[in-house]
Amino acid sequence: MTAADRPDPDLSFTAFHQMNRASYVRYAETYLRHRQDAEEAIDSTFEHLLRTWDEVLLTENPAAYAWTVMRNKVTDHARARRPPLIDEAAFNTVALRDAVDPIGQITETLALFRALRQLTDRQQDVMVMIYLQGMNAPEAAAVLGMTSATVRSTVRHSLRRLREILGPDRTMEGQR
């Protein structure tokens, strides 16, 4: 692609920002647990992407590249602010609110979050988007810069891995 063939960087960045900011903030909030921290991490992400937008557009998959930048910024932000808090999410789930045995549900949910951390980064991202944020495969695919088929395949492999870690009766199947 030549420079003349590429879209106007300002317009393409603005469109990319508008299409992805909300999803990025929701993802960051899952890990950082506070809206203000999530907003700061995502602002930092988009500032970095804007500064390097011409190079981003030259990558094979700009959406996937931008996702990696965002994930790294969220991780850096979490380390700088406080220890990772994904386990806190266990206390704010629909399952807990509806649980007959809240203590048992907390224990089970914490085990699930620990198991999620044993998945690859890609698997974690897909599982968070599908199961914690309620996205469908095409929505997650668009944000992550992959195909819907890849998202569905990643879910299958992730569930298989979670079954290995937790046992067959303690996975995320049926929780959507």
mmCIF file with all atom_site columns, C-alpha atoms in Angstrom:
data_model
loop_
_atom_site.group_PDB
_atom_site.id
_atom_site.type_symbol
_atom_site.label_atom_id
_atom_site.label_alt_id
_atom_site.label_comp_id
_atom_site.label_asym_id
_atom_site.label_entity_id
_atom_site.label_seq_id
_atom_site.pdbx_PDB_ins_code
_atom_site.Cartn_x
_atom_site.Cartn_y
_atom_site.Cartn_z
_atom_site.occupancy
_atom_site.B_iso_or_equiv
_atom_site.pdbx_formal_charge
_atom_site.auth_seq_id
_atom_site.auth_comp_id
_atom_site.auth_asym_id
_atom_site.auth_atom_id
_atom_site.pdbx_PDB_model_num
ATOM 1   C CA . MET A 1 1   ? 0.000   0.000   0.000  1.00 0.00 ? 1   MET A CA 1
ATOM 2   C CA . THR A 1 2   ? 1.441   3.350   -0.994 1.00 0.00 ? 2   THR A CA 1
ATOM 3   C CA . ALA A 1 3   ? 1.015   6.571   0.972  1.00 0.00 ? 3   ALA A CA 1
ATOM 4   C CA . ALA A 1 4   ? -1.525  7.756   -1.609 1.00 0.00 ? 4   ALA A CA 1
ATOM 5   C CA . ASP A 1 5   ? -3.606  4.584   -1.112 1.00 0.00 ? 5   ASP A CA 1
ATOM 6   C CA . ARG A 1 6   ? -3.775  4.875   2.675  1.00 0.00 ? 6   ARG A CA 1
ATOM 7   C CA . PRO A 1 7   ? -6.733  6.625   4.298  1.00 0.00 ? 7   PRO A CA 1
ATOM 8   C CA . ASP A 1 8   ? -6.255  10.047  5.868  1.00 0.00 ? 8   ASP A CA 1
ATOM 9   C CA . PRO A 1 9   ? -4.488  9.239   9.184  1.00 0.00 ? 9   PRO A CA 1
ATOM 10  C CA . ASP A 1 10  ? -6.532  11.788  11.127 1.00 0.00 ? 10  ASP A CA 1
ATOM 11  C CA . LEU A 1 11  ? -9.848  10.432  9.866  1.00 0.00 ? 11  LEU A CA 1
ATOM 12  C CA . SER A 1 12  ? -8.861  6.790   10.244 1.00 0.00 ? 12  SER A CA 1
ATOM 13  C CA . PHE A 1 13  ? -7.550  7.343   13.774 1.00 0.00 ? 13  PHE A CA 1
ATOM 14  C CA . THR A 1 14  ? -10.712 9.224   14.758 1.00 0.00 ? 14  THR A CA 1
ATOM 15  C CA . ALA A 1 15  ? -12.879 6.415   13.376 1.00 0.00 ? 15  ALA A CA 1
ATOM 16  C CA . PHE A 1 16  ? -10.752 3.757   15.091 1.00 0.00 ? 16  PHE A CA 1
ATOM 17  C CA . HIS A 1 17  ? -10.934 5.651   18.389 1.00 0.00 ? 17  HIS A CA 1
ATOM 18  C CA . GLN A 1 18  ? -14.720 6.026   18.166 1.00 0.00 ? 18  GLN A CA 1
ATOM 19  C CA . MET A 1 19  ? -15.215 2.356   17.292 1.00 0.00 ? 19  MET A CA 1
ATOM 20  C CA . ASN A 1 20  ? -12.952 0.930   20.012 1.00 0.00 ? 20  ASN A CA 1
ATOM 21  C CA . ARG A 1 21  ? -12.744 3.268   22.994 1.00 0.00 ? 21  ARG A CA 1
ATOM 22  C CA . ALA A 1 22  ? -15.794 1.911   24.828 1.00 0.00 ? 22  ALA A CA 1
ATOM 23  C CA . SER A 1 23  ? -14.674 -1.723  24.431 1.00 0.00 ? 23  SER A CA 1
ATOM 24  C CA . TYR A 1 24  ? -11.141 -0.876  25.516 1.00 0.00 ? 24  TYR A CA 1
ATOM 25  C CA . VAL A 1 25  ? -12.399 0.941   28.622 1.00 0.00 ? 25  VAL A CA 1
ATOM 26  C CA . ARG A 1 26  ? -14.674 -1.989  29.554 1.00 0.00 ? 26  ARG A CA 1
ATOM 27  C CA . TYR A 1 27  ? -11.750 -4.377  29.168 1.00 0.00 ? 27  TYR A CA 1
ATOM 28  C CA . ALA A 1 28  ? -9.449  -2.154  31.244 1.00 0.00 ? 28  ALA A CA 1
ATOM 29  C CA . GLU A 1 29  ? -12.109 -1.807  33.922 1.00 0.00 ? 29  GLU A CA 1
ATOM 30  C CA . THR A 1 30  ? -12.274 -5.603  34.226 1.00 0.00 ? 30  THR A CA 1
ATOM 31  C CA . TYR A 1 31  ? -8.625  -5.634  35.285 1.00 0.00 ? 31  TYR A CA 1
ATOM 32  C CA . LEU A 1 32  ? -8.229  -2.274  36.992 1.00 0.00 ? 32  LEU A CA 1
ATOM 33  C CA . ARG A 1 33  ? -11.648 -2.302  38.730 1.00 0.00 ? 33  ARG A CA 1
ATOM 34  C CA . HIS A 1 34  ? -11.929 1.486   38.793 1.00 0.00 ? 34  HIS A CA 1
ATOM 35  C CA . ARG A 1 35  ? -13.340 3.569   35.949 1.00 0.00 ? 35  ARG A CA 1
ATOM 36  C CA . GLN A 1 36  ? -10.824 6.395   36.447 1.00 0.00 ? 36  GLN A CA 1
ATOM 37  C CA . ASP A 1 37  ? -7.856  3.990   36.280 1.00 0.00 ? 37  ASP A CA 1
ATOM 38  C CA . ALA A 1 38  ? -9.339  2.372   33.175 1.00 0.00 ? 38  ALA A CA 1
ATOM 39  C CA . GLU A 1 39  ? -9.854  5.763   31.507 1.00 0.00 ? 39  GLU A CA 1
ATOM 40  C CA . GLU A 1 40  ? -6.245  6.766   32.278 1.00 0.00 ? 40  GLU A CA 1
ATOM 41  C CA . ALA A 1 41  ? -4.848  3.546   30.830 1.00 0.00 ? 41  ALA A CA 1
ATOM 42  C CA . ILE A 1 42  ? -6.953  3.856   27.687 1.00 0.00 ? 42  ILE A CA 1
ATOM 43  C CA . ASP A 1 43  ? -6.110  7.552   27.274 1.00 0.00 ? 43  ASP A CA 1
ATOM 44  C CA . SER A 1 44  ? -2.449  6.546   27.417 1.00 0.00 ? 44  SER A CA 1
ATOM 45  C CA . THR A 1 45  ? -3.111  3.835   24.839 1.00 0.00 ? 45  THR A CA 1
ATOM 46  C CA . PHE A 1 46  ? -4.753  6.197   22.373 1.00 0.00 ? 46  PHE A CA 1
ATOM 47  C CA . GLU A 1 47  ? -2.092  8.862   22.895 1.00 0.00 ? 47  GLU A CA 1
ATOM 48  C CA . HIS A 1 48  ? 0.554   6.268   21.999 1.00 0.00 ? 48  HIS A CA 1
ATOM 49  C CA . LEU A 1 49  ? -1.450  5.050   19.003 1.00 0.00 ? 49  LEU A CA 1
ATOM 50  C CA . LEU A 1 50  ? -1.990  8.590   17.745 1.00 0.00 ? 50  LEU A CA 1
ATOM 51  C CA . ARG A 1 51  ? 1.739   9.364   17.936 1.00 0.00 ? 51  ARG A CA 1
ATOM 52  C CA . THR A 1 52  ? 2.545   6.212   15.956 1.00 0.00 ? 52  THR A CA 1
ATOM 53  C CA . TRP A 1 53  ? -0.599  5.968   13.819 1.00 0.00 ? 53  TRP A CA 1
ATOM 54  C CA . ASP A 1 54  ? 1.230   6.006   10.477 1.00 0.00 ? 54  ASP A CA 1
ATOM 55  C CA . GLU A 1 55  ? 3.274   2.992   11.593 1.00 0.00 ? 55  GLU A CA 1
ATOM 56  C CA . VAL A 1 56  ? 0.197   1.277   13.042 1.00 0.00 ? 56  VAL A CA 1
ATOM 57  C CA . LEU A 1 57  ? -1.522  1.525   9.657  1.00 0.00 ? 57  LEU A CA 1
ATOM 58  C CA . LEU A 1 58  ? 1.440   -0.193  8.026  1.00 0.00 ? 58  LEU A CA 1
ATOM 59  C CA . THR A 1 59  ? 1.180   -3.272  10.253 1.00 0.00 ? 59  THR A CA 1
ATOM 60  C CA . GLU A 1 60  ? -0.426  -6.413  8.885  1.00 0.00 ? 60  GLU A CA 1
ATOM 61  C CA . ASN A 1 61  ? -3.380  -6.107  11.303 1.00 0.00 ? 61  ASN A CA 1
ATOM 62  C CA . PRO A 1 62  ? -3.765  -2.631  12.845 1.00 0.00 ? 62  PRO A CA 1
ATOM 63  C CA . ALA A 1 63  ? -6.636  -3.696  15.143 1.00 0.00 ? 63  ALA A CA 1
ATOM 64  C CA . ALA A 1 64  ? -4.629  -6.589  16.582 1.00 0.00 ? 64  ALA A CA 1
ATOM 65  C CA . TYR A 1 65  ? -1.564  -4.359  16.966 1.00 0.00 ? 65  TYR A CA 1
ATOM 66  C CA . ALA A 1 66  ? -3.614  -1.686  18.756 1.00 0.00 ? 66  ALA A CA 1
ATOM 67  C CA . TRP A 1 67  ? -5.127  -4.352  21.036 1.00 0.00 ? 67  TRP A CA 1
ATOM 68  C CA . THR A 1 68  ? -1.643  -5.480  22.047 1.00 0.00 ? 68  THR A CA 1
ATOM 69  C CA . VAL A 1 69  ? -0.636  -1.886  22.796 1.00 0.00 ? 69  VAL A CA 1
ATOM 70  C CA . MET A 1 70  ? -3.780  -1.437  24.899 1.00 0.00 ? 70  MET A CA 1
ATOM 71  C CA . ARG A 1 71  ? -3.274  -4.704  26.781 1.00 0.00 ? 71  ARG A CA 1
ATOM 72  C CA . ASN A 1 72  ? 0.311   -3.739  27.606 1.00 0.00 ? 72  ASN A CA 1
ATOM 73  C CA . LYS A 1 73  ? -0.755  -0.266  28.783 1.00 0.00 ? 73  LYS A CA 1
ATOM 74  C CA . VAL A 1 74  ? -3.415  -1.789  31.051 1.00 0.00 ? 74  VAL A CA 1
ATOM 75  C CA . THR A 1 75  ? -0.876  -4.233  32.481 1.00 0.00 ? 75  THR A CA 1
ATOM 76  C CA . ASP A 1 76  ? 1.647   -1.446  33.068 1.00 0.00 ? 76  ASP A CA 1
ATOM 77  C CA . HIS A 1 77  ? -1.021  0.718   34.670 1.00 0.00 ? 77  HIS A CA 1
ATOM 78  C CA . ALA A 1 78  ? -2.089  -2.115  36.976 1.00 0.00 ? 78  ALA A CA 1
ATOM 79  C CA . ARG A 1 79  ? 1.495   -2.736  38.085 1.00 0.00 ? 79  ARG A CA 1
ATOM 80  C CA . ALA A 1 80  ? 2.083   0.952   38.730 1.00 0.00 ? 80  ALA A CA 1
ATOM 81  C CA . ARG A 1 81  ? -1.130  1.485   40.705 1.00 0.00 ? 81  ARG A CA 1
ATOM 82  C CA . ARG A 1 82  ? -1.626  -1.706  42.668 1.00 0.00 ? 82  ARG A CA 1
ATOM 83  C CA . PRO A 1 83  ? -1.282  -5.476  42.377 1.00 0.00 ? 83  PRO A CA 1
ATOM 84  C CA . PRO A 1 84  ? -3.493  -7.159  39.746 1.00 0.00 ? 84  PRO A CA 1
ATOM 85  C CA . LEU A 1 85  ? -7.056  -7.327  41.004 1.00 0.00 ? 85  LEU A CA 1
ATOM 86  C CA . ILE A 1 86  ? -8.841  -9.779  38.742 1.00 0.00 ? 86  ILE A CA 1
ATOM 87  C CA . ASP A 1 87  ? -9.772  -11.783 41.862 1.00 0.00 ? 87  ASP A CA 1
ATOM 88  C CA . GLU A 1 88  ? -11.834 -8.784  43.005 1.00 0.00 ? 88  GLU A CA 1
ATOM 89  C CA . ALA A 1 89  ? -14.105 -9.421  40.039 1.00 0.00 ? 89  ALA A CA 1
ATOM 90  C CA . ALA A 1 90  ? -15.137 -12.639 41.789 1.00 0.00 ? 90  ALA A CA 1
ATOM 91  C CA . PHE A 1 91  ? -17.046 -10.554 44.308 1.00 0.00 ? 91  PHE A CA 1
ATOM 92  C CA . ASN A 1 92  ? -19.050 -8.728  41.652 1.00 0.00 ? 92  ASN A CA 1
ATOM 93  C CA . THR A 1 93  ? -20.647 -11.469 39.586 1.00 0.00 ? 93  THR A CA 1
ATOM 94  C CA . VAL A 1 94  ? -24.210 -12.390 38.731 1.00 0.00 ? 94  VAL A CA 1
ATOM 95  C CA . ALA A 1 95  ? -23.538 -15.872 40.091 1.00 0.00 ? 95  ALA A CA 1
ATOM 96  C CA . LEU A 1 96  ? -22.657 -14.424 43.500 1.00 0.00 ? 96  LEU A CA 1
ATOM 97  C CA . ARG A 1 97  ? -25.704 -12.174 43.612 1.00 0.00 ? 97  ARG A CA 1
ATOM 98  C CA . ASP A 1 98  ? -27.949 -15.164 42.812 1.00 0.00 ? 98  ASP A CA 1
ATOM 99  C CA . ALA A 1 99  ? -26.065 -17.720 44.938 1.00 0.00 ? 99  ALA A CA 1
ATOM 100 C CA . VAL A 1 100 ? -27.771 -19.848 47.559 1.00 0.00 ? 100 VAL A CA 1
ATOM 101 C CA . ASP A 1 101 ? -24.324 -20.440 49.108 1.00 0.00 ? 101 ASP A CA 1
ATOM 102 C CA . PRO A 1 102 ? -22.389 -17.137 48.695 1.00 0.00 ? 102 PRO A CA 1
ATOM 103 C CA . ILE A 1 103 ? -19.218 -18.424 50.398 1.00 0.00 ? 103 ILE A CA 1
ATOM 104 C CA . GLY A 1 104 ? -19.134 -21.507 48.175 1.00 0.00 ? 104 GLY A CA 1
ATOM 105 C CA . GLN A 1 105 ? -19.745 -19.308 45.124 1.00 0.00 ? 105 GLN A CA 1
ATOM 106 C CA . ILE A 1 106 ? -16.884 -16.959 46.076 1.00 0.00 ? 106 ILE A CA 1
ATOM 107 C CA . THR A 1 107 ? -14.544 -19.932 46.470 1.00 0.00 ? 107 THR A CA 1
ATOM 108 C CA . GLU A 1 108 ? -15.586 -21.347 43.107 1.00 0.00 ? 108 GLU A CA 1
ATOM 109 C CA . THR A 1 109 ? -15.346 -17.992 41.331 1.00 0.00 ? 109 THR A CA 1
ATOM 110 C CA . LEU A 1 110 ? -11.890 -17.286 42.775 1.00 0.00 ? 110 LEU A CA 1
ATOM 111 C CA . ALA A 1 111 ? -10.738 -20.702 41.543 1.00 0.00 ? 111 ALA A CA 1
ATOM 112 C CA . LEU A 1 112 ? -12.081 -19.835 38.094 1.00 0.00 ? 112 LEU A CA 1
ATOM 113 C CA . PHE A 1 113 ? -10.221 -16.495 37.998 1.00 0.00 ? 113 PHE A CA 1
ATOM 114 C CA . ARG A 1 114 ? -7.006  -18.216 39.077 1.00 0.00 ? 114 ARG A CA 1
ATOM 115 C CA . ALA A 1 115 ? -7.507  -20.770 36.297 1.00 0.00 ? 115 ALA A CA 1
ATOM 116 C CA . LEU A 1 116 ? -8.144  -17.976 33.779 1.00 0.00 ? 116 LEU A CA 1
ATOM 117 C CA . ARG A 1 117 ? -4.720  -16.550 34.611 1.00 0.00 ? 117 ARG A CA 1
ATOM 118 C CA . GLN A 1 118 ? -3.196  -19.841 33.447 1.00 0.00 ? 118 GLN A CA 1
ATOM 119 C CA . LEU A 1 119 ? -4.548  -19.320 29.930 1.00 0.00 ? 119 LEU A CA 1
ATOM 120 C CA . THR A 1 120 ? -2.573  -17.553 27.214 1.00 0.00 ? 120 THR A CA 1
ATOM 121 C CA . ASP A 1 121 ? -3.047  -13.810 26.835 1.00 0.00 ? 121 ASP A CA 1
ATOM 122 C CA . ARG A 1 122 ? -5.216  -14.339 23.752 1.00 0.00 ? 122 ARG A CA 1
ATOM 123 C CA . GLN A 1 123 ? -7.354  -16.915 25.550 1.00 0.00 ? 123 GLN A CA 1
ATOM 124 C CA . GLN A 1 124 ? -7.769  -14.622 28.563 1.00 0.00 ? 124 GLN A CA 1
ATOM 125 C CA . ASP A 1 125 ? -8.785  -11.708 26.352 1.00 0.00 ? 125 ASP A CA 1
ATOM 126 C CA . VAL A 1 126 ? -11.362 -13.751 24.465 1.00 0.00 ? 126 VAL A CA 1
ATOM 127 C CA . MET A 1 127 ? -12.834 -15.272 27.630 1.00 0.00 ? 127 MET A CA 1
ATOM 128 C CA . VAL A 1 128 ? -13.076 -11.882 29.357 1.00 0.00 ? 128 VAL A CA 1
ATOM 129 C CA . MET A 1 129 ? -14.837 -10.358 26.362 1.00 0.00 ? 129 MET A CA 1
ATOM 130 C CA . ILE A 1 130 ? -17.225 -13.266 25.784 1.00 0.00 ? 130 ILE A CA 1
ATOM 131 C CA . TYR A 1 131 ? -18.038 -14.274 29.356 1.00 0.00 ? 131 TYR A CA 1
ATOM 132 C CA . LEU A 1 132 ? -17.401 -11.230 31.534 1.00 0.00 ? 132 LEU A CA 1
ATOM 133 C CA . GLN A 1 133 ? -18.378 -8.501  29.089 1.00 0.00 ? 133 GLN A CA 1
ATOM 134 C CA . GLY A 1 134 ? -21.113 -10.430 27.293 1.00 0.00 ? 134 GLY A CA 1
ATOM 135 C CA . MET A 1 135 ? -19.842 -9.829  23.759 1.00 0.00 ? 135 MET A CA 1
ATOM 136 C CA . ASN A 1 136 ? -20.634 -12.224 20.959 1.00 0.00 ? 136 ASN A CA 1
ATOM 137 C CA . ALA A 1 137 ? -17.937 -13.673 18.703 1.00 0.00 ? 137 ALA A CA 1
ATOM 138 C CA . PRO A 1 138 ? -18.216 -11.040 15.927 1.00 0.00 ? 138 PRO A CA 1
ATOM 139 C CA . GLU A 1 139 ? -18.045 -8.173  18.455 1.00 0.00 ? 139 GLU A CA 1
ATOM 140 C CA . ALA A 1 140 ? -15.003 -9.628  20.206 1.00 0.00 ? 140 ALA A CA 1
ATOM 141 C CA . ALA A 1 141 ? -13.376 -10.403 16.858 1.00 0.00 ? 141 ALA A CA 1
ATOM 142 C CA . ALA A 1 142 ? -13.732 -6.814  15.685 1.00 0.00 ? 142 ALA A CA 1
ATOM 143 C CA . VAL A 1 143 ? -12.143 -5.425  18.836 1.00 0.00 ? 143 VAL A CA 1
ATOM 144 C CA . LEU A 1 144 ? -9.363  -8.014  19.001 1.00 0.00 ? 144 LEU A CA 1
ATOM 145 C CA . GLY A 1 145 ? -8.511  -7.844  15.310 1.00 0.00 ? 145 GLY A CA 1
ATOM 146 C CA . MET A 1 146 ? -9.245  -11.490 14.547 1.00 0.00 ? 146 MET A CA 1
ATOM 147 C CA . THR A 1 147 ? -11.941 -13.470 12.795 1.00 0.00 ? 147 THR A CA 1
ATOM 148 C CA . SER A 1 148 ? -15.117 -14.721 14.447 1.00 0.00 ? 148 SER A CA 1
ATOM 149 C CA . ALA A 1 149 ? -13.973 -18.268 13.686 1.00 0.00 ? 149 ALA A CA 1
ATOM 150 C CA . THR A 1 150 ? -10.736 -17.617 15.577 1.00 0.00 ? 150 THR A CA 1
ATOM 151 C CA . VAL A 1 151 ? -12.703 -16.279 18.551 1.00 0.00 ? 151 VAL A CA 1
ATOM 152 C CA . ARG A 1 152 ? -14.960 -19.358 18.590 1.00 0.00 ? 152 ARG A CA 1
ATOM 153 C CA . SER A 1 153 ? -11.959 -21.665 18.276 1.00 0.00 ? 153 SER A CA 1
ATOM 154 C CA . THR A 1 154 ? -10.179 -19.827 21.081 1.00 0.00 ? 154 THR A CA 1
ATOM 155 C CA . VAL A 1 155 ? -13.253 -20.228 23.311 1.00 0.00 ? 155 VAL A CA 1
ATOM 156 C CA . ARG A 1 156 ? -13.298 -23.993 22.614 1.00 0.00 ? 156 ARG A CA 1
ATOM 157 C CA . HIS A 1 157 ? -9.584  -24.360 23.378 1.00 0.00 ? 157 HIS A CA 1
ATOM 158 C CA . SER A 1 158 ? -9.894  -22.171 26.472 1.00 0.00 ? 158 SER A CA 1
ATOM 159 C CA . LEU A 1 159 ? -12.806 -24.189 27.832 1.00 0.00 ? 159 LEU A CA 1
ATOM 160 C CA . ARG A 1 160 ? -10.868 -27.389 27.203 1.00 0.00 ? 160 ARG A CA 1
ATOM 161 C CA . ARG A 1 161 ? -7.897  -25.962 29.117 1.00 0.00 ? 161 ARG A CA 1
ATOM 162 C CA . LEU A 1 162 ? -10.138 -24.782 31.958 1.00 0.00 ? 162 LEU A CA 1
ATOM 163 C CA . ARG A 1 163 ? -11.643 -28.285 32.183 1.00 0.00 ? 163 ARG A CA 1
ATOM 164 C CA . GLU A 1 164 ? -8.104  -29.670 32.548 1.00 0.00 ? 164 GLU A CA 1
ATOM 165 C CA . ILE A 1 165 ? -7.322  -27.176 35.317 1.00 0.00 ? 165 ILE A CA 1
ATOM 166 C CA . LEU A 1 166 ? -10.632 -27.205 37.195 1.00 0.00 ? 166 LEU A CA 1
ATOM 167 C CA . GLY A 1 167 ? -12.269 -30.474 36.284 1.00 0.00 ? 167 GLY A CA 1
ATOM 168 C CA . PRO A 1 168 ? -15.205 -31.001 33.902 1.00 0.00 ? 168 PRO A CA 1
ATOM 169 C CA . ASP A 1 169 ? -17.937 -29.670 36.220 1.00 0.00 ? 169 ASP A CA 1
ATOM 170 C CA . ARG A 1 170 ? -16.320 -26.298 36.971 1.00 0.00 ? 170 ARG A CA 1
ATOM 171 C CA . THR A 1 171 ? -15.944 -24.267 33.778 1.00 0.00 ? 171 THR A CA 1
ATOM 172 C CA . MET A 1 172 ? -17.642 -21.216 32.285 1.00 0.00 ? 172 MET A CA 1
ATOM 173 C CA . GLU A 1 173 ? -19.930 -23.230 30.012 1.00 0.00 ? 173 GLU A CA 1
ATOM 174 C CA . GLY A 1 174 ? -23.539 -22.279 30.463 1.00 0.00 ? 174 GLY A CA 1
ATOM 175 C CA . GLN A 1 175 ? -22.701 -18.999 32.210 1.00 0.00 ? 175 GLN A CA 1
ATOM 176 C CA . ARG A 1 176 ? -23.590 -16.777 29.258 1.00 0.00 ? 176 ARG A CA 1
#
